[in-house]
PDB file of C-alpha atoms in Angstrom:
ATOM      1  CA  UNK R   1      13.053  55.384  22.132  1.00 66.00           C
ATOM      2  CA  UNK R   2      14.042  54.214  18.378  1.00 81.00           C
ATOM      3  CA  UNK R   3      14.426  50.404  20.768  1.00 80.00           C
ATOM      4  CA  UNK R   4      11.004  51.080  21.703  1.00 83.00           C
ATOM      5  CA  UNK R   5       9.488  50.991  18.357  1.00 84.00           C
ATOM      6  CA  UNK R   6      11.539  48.299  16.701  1.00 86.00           C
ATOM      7  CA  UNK R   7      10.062  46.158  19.532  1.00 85.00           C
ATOM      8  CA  UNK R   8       6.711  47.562  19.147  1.00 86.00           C
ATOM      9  CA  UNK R   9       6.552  46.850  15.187  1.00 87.00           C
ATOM     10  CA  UNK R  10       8.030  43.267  15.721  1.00 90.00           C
ATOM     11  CA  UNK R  11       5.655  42.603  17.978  1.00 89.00           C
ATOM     12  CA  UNK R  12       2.637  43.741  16.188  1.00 90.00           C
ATOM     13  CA  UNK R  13       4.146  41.633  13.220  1.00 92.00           C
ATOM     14  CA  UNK R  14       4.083  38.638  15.619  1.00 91.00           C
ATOM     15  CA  UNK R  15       0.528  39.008  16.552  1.00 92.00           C
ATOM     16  CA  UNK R  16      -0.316  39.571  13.035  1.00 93.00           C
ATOM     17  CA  UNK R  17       1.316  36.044  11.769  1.00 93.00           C
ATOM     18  CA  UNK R  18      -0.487  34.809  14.647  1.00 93.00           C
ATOM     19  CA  UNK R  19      -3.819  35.719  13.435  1.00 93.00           C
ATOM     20  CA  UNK R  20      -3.496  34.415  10.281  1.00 92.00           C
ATOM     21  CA  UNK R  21      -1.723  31.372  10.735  1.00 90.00           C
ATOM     22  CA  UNK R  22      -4.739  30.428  13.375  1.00 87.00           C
ATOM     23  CA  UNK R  23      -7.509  31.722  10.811  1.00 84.00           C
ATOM     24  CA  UNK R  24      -5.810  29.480   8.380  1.00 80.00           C
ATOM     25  CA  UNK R  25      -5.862  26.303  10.770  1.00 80.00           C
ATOM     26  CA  UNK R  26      -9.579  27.062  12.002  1.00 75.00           C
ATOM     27  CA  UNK R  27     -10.267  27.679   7.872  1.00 71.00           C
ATOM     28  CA  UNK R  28      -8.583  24.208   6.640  1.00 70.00           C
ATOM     29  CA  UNK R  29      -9.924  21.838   9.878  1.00 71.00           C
ATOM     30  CA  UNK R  30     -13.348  23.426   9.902  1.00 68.00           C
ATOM     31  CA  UNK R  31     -13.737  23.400   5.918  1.00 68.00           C
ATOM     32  CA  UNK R  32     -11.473  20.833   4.540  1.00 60.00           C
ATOM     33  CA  UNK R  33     -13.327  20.678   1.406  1.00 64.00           C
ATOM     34  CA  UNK R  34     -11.332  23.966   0.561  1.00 61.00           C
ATOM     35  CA  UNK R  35      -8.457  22.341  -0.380  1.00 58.00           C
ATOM     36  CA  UNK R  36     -10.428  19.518  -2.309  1.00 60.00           C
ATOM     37  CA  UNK R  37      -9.292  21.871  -5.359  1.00 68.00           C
ATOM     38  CA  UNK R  38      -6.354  22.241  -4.928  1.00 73.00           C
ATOM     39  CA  UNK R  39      -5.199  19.036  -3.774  1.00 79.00           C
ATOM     40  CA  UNK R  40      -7.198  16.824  -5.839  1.00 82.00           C
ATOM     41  CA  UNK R  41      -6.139  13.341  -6.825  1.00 84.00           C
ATOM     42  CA  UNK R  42      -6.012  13.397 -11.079  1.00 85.00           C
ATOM     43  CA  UNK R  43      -3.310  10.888 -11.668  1.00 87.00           C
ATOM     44  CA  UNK R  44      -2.475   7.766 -10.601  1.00 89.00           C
ATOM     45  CA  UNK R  45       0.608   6.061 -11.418  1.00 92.00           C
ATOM     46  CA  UNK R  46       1.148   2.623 -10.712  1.00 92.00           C
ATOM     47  CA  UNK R  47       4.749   0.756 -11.655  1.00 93.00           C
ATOM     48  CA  UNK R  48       5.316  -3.179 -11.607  1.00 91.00           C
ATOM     49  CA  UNK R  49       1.559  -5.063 -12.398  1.00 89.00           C
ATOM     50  CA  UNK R  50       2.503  -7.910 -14.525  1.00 89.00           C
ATOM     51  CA  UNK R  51      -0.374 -10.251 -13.022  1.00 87.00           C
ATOM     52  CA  UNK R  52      -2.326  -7.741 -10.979  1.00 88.00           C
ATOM     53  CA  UNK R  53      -5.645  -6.148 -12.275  1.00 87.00           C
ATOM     54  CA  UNK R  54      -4.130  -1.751 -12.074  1.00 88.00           C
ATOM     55  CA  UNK R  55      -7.749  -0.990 -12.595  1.00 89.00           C
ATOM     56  CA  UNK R  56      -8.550  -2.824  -9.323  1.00 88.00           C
ATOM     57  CA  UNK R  57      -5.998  -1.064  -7.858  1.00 88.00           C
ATOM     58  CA  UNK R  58      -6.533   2.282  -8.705  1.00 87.00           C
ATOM     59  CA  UNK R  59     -10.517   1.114  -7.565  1.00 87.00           C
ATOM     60  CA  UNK R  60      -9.066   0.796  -3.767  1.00 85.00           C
ATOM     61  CA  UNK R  61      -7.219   3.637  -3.732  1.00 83.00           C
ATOM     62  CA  UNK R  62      -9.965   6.202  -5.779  1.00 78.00           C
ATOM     63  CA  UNK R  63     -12.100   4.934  -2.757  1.00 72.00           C
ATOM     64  CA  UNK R  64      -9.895   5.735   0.061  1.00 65.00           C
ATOM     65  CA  UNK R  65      -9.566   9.468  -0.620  1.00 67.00           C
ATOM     66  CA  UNK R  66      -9.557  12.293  -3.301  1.00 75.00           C
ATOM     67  CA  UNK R  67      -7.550  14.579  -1.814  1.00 80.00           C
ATOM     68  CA  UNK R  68      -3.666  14.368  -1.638  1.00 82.00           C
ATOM     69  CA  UNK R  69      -3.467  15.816   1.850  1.00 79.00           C
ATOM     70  CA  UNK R  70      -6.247  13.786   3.866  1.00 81.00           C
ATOM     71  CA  UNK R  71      -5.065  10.149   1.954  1.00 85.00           C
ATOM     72  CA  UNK R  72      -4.097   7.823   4.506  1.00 87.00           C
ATOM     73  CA  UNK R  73      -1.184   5.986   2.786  1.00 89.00           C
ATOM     74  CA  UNK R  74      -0.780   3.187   5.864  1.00 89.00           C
ATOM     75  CA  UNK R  75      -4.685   2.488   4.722  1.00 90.00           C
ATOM     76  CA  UNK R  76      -4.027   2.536   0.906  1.00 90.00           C
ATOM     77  CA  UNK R  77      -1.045   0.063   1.548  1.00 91.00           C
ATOM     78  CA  UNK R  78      -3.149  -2.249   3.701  1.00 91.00           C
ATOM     79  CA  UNK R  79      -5.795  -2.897   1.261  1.00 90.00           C
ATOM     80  CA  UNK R  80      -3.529  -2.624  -1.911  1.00 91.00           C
ATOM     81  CA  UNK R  81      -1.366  -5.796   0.216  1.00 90.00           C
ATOM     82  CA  UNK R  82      -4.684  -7.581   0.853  1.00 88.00           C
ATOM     83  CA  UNK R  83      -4.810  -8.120  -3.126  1.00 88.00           C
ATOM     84  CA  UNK R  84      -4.024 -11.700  -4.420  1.00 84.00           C
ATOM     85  CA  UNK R  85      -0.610 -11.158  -6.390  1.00 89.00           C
ATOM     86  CA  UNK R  86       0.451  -7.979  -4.427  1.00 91.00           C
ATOM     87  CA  UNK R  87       3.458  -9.101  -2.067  1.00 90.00           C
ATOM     88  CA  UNK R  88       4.164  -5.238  -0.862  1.00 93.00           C
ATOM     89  CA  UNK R  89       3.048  -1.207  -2.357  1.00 93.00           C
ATOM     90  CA  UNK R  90       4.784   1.608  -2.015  1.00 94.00           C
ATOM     91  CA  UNK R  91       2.751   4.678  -1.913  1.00 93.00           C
ATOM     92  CA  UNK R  92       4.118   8.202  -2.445  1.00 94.00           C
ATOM     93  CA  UNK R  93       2.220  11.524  -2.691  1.00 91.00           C
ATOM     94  CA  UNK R  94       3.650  13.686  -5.443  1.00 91.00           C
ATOM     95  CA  UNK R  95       2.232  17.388  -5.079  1.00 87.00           C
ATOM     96  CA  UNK R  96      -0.171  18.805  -6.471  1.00 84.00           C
ATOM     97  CA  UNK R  97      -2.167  15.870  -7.638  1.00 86.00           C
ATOM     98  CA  UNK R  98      -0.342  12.787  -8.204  1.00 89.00           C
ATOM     99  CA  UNK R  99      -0.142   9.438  -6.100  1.00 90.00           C
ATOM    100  CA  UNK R 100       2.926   6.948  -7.573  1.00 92.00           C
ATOM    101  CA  UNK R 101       2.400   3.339  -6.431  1.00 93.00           C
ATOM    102  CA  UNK R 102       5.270   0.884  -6.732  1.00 95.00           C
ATOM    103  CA  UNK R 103       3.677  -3.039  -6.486  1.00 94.00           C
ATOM    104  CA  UNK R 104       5.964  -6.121  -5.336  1.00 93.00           C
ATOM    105  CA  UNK R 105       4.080  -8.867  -6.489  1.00 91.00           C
ATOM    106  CA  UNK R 106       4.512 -12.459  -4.548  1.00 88.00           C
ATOM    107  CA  UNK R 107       6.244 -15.132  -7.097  1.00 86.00           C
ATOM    108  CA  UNK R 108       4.488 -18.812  -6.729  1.00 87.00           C
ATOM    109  CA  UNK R 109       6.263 -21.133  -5.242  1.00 81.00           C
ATOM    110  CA  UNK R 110       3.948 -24.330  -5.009  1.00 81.00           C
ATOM    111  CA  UNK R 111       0.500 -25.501  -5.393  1.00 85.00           C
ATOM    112  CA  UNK R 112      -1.337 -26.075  -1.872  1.00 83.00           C
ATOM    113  CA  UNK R 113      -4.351 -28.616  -2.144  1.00 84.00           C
ATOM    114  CA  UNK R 114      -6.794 -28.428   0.549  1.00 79.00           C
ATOM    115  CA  UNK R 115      -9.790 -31.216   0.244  1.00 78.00           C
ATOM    116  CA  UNK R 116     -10.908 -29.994  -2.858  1.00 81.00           C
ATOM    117  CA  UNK R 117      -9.496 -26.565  -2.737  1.00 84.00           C
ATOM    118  CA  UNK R 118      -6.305 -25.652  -4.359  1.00 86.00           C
ATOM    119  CA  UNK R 119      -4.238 -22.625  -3.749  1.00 86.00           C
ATOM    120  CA  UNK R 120      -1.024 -20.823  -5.523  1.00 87.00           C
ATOM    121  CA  UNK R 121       1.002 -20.107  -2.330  1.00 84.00           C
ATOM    122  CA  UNK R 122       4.325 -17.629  -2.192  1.00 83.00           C
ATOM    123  CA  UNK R 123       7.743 -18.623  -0.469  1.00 78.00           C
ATOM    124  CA  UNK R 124       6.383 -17.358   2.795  1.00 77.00           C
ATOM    125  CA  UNK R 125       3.090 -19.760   2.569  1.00 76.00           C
ATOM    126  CA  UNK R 126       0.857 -17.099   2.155  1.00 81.00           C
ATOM    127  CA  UNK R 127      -2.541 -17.308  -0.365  1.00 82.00           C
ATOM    128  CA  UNK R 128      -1.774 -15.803  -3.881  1.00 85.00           C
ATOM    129  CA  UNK R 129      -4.663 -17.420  -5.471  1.00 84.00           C
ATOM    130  CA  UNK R 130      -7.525 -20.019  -5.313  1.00 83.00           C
ATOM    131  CA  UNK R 131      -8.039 -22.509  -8.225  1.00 79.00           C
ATOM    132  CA  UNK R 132      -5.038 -21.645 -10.087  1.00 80.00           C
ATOM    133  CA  UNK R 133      -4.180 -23.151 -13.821  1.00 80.00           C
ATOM    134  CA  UNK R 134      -2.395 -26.465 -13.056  1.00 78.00           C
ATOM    135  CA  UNK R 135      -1.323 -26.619 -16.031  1.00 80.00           C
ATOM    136  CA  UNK R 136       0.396 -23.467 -16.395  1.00 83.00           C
ATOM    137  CA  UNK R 137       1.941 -24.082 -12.588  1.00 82.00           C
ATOM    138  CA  UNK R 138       2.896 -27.614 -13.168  1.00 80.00           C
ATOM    139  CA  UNK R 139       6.393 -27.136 -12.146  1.00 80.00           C
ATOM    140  CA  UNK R 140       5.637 -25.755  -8.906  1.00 82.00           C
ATOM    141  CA  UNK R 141       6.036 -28.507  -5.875  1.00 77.00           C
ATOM    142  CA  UNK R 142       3.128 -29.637  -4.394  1.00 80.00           C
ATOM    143  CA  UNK R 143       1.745 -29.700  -0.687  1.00 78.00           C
ATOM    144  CA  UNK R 144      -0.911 -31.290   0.798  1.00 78.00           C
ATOM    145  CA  UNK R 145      -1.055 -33.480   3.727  1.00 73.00           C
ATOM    146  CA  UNK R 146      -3.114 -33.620   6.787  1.00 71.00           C
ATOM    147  CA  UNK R 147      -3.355 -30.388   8.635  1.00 69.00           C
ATOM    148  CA  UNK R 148      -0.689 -29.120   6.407  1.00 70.00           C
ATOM    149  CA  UNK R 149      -2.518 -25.594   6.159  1.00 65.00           C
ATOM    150  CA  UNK R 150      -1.213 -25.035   9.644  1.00 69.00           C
ATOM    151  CA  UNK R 151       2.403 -25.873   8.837  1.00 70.00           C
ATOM    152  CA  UNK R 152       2.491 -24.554   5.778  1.00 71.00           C
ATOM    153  CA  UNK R 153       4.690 -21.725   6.816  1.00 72.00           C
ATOM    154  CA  UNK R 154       6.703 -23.744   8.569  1.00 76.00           C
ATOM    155  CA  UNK R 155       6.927 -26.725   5.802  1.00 73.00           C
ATOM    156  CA  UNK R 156       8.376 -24.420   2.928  1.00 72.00           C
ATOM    157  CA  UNK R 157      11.166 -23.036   5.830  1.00 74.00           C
ATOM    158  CA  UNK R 158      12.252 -25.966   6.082  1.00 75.00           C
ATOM    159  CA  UNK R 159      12.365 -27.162   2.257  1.00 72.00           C
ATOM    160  CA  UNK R 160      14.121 -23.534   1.296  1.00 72.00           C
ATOM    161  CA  UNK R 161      16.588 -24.491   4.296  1.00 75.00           C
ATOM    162  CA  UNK R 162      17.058 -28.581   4.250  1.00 74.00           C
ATOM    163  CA  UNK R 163      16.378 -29.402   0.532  1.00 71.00           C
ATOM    164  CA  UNK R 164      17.190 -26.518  -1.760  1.00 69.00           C
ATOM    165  CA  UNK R 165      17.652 -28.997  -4.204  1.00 70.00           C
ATOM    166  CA  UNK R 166      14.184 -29.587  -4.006  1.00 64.00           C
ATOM    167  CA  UNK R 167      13.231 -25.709  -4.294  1.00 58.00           C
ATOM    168  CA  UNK R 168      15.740 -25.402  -7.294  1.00 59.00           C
ATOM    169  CA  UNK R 169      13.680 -28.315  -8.909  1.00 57.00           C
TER     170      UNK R 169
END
């Protein structure tokens, strides 16, 4: 008889987490803006801008979401990467209200003209900049060549791995 009632109780204290666990899941997906206040993004930290605007960065990601639980960090980190100097972001929520961003920024490795175009490219070929200050990149090799915007990848692989004399220069 006592078995009976233990069972009973537990049971009823089953159900009862039940209830309220699927109220809360009906209550947060059917109203998300509930947690807007308690979640809310109010500080942005960013680490490692030397050449990269933060205020342009903290643009993107104040436009991607305000609230720390619905962000979508693989979005954030997308368009943060799609910025000139920014190599690679970290992103990390910090609860309640904090989002710390750690930026890699890309280090110039040469000056790519194109017609009348000129680029600062990376080490792995890839667009830093348009129109950069020669003068203030003057020790920087230089490529240009016919269709060299399609090698260009492949050209600096093969000066960082035949002439790193060159690269050192």
């Amino acid at each position: 008889m006592m078995l009976q009632q233990i069972v009973k109780y537990i049971n009823l204290l089953f159900l009862l987490l039940l209830i309220i666990s699927l109220a809360m899941f009906l209550l947060i997906n059917f109203n998300p803006y509930l947690l807007d206040n308690f979640f809310k993004v109010k500080n942005i930290k960013i680490v490692g801008t030397e050449k990269t605007n933060p205020y342009e960065l903290r643009q993107i990601l104040s436009s991607n979401s305000n609230n720390l639980i619905t962000f979508d960090k693989g979005e954030a980190k997308s368009l943060l990467e799609e910025v000139g100097w920014v190599k690679r972001a970290n992103i990390k929520k910090v609860y309640p209200n904090t989002l710390s961003i750690n930026i890699i920024e890309s280090d110039p490795f040469a000056i790519f003209y194109n017609d009348q175009d000129i680029f600062l490219i990376d080490i792995d070929g890839e667009i830093i900049s348009s129109n950069p200050d020669i003068n203030k990149y003057e020790s920087l090799l230089n490529v240009r060549g016919e269709k060299a915007e399609i090698k260009l990848s492949e050209i600096i692989k093969e000066i960082n791995i035949n002439f790193p004399e060159v690269r050192n220069k």
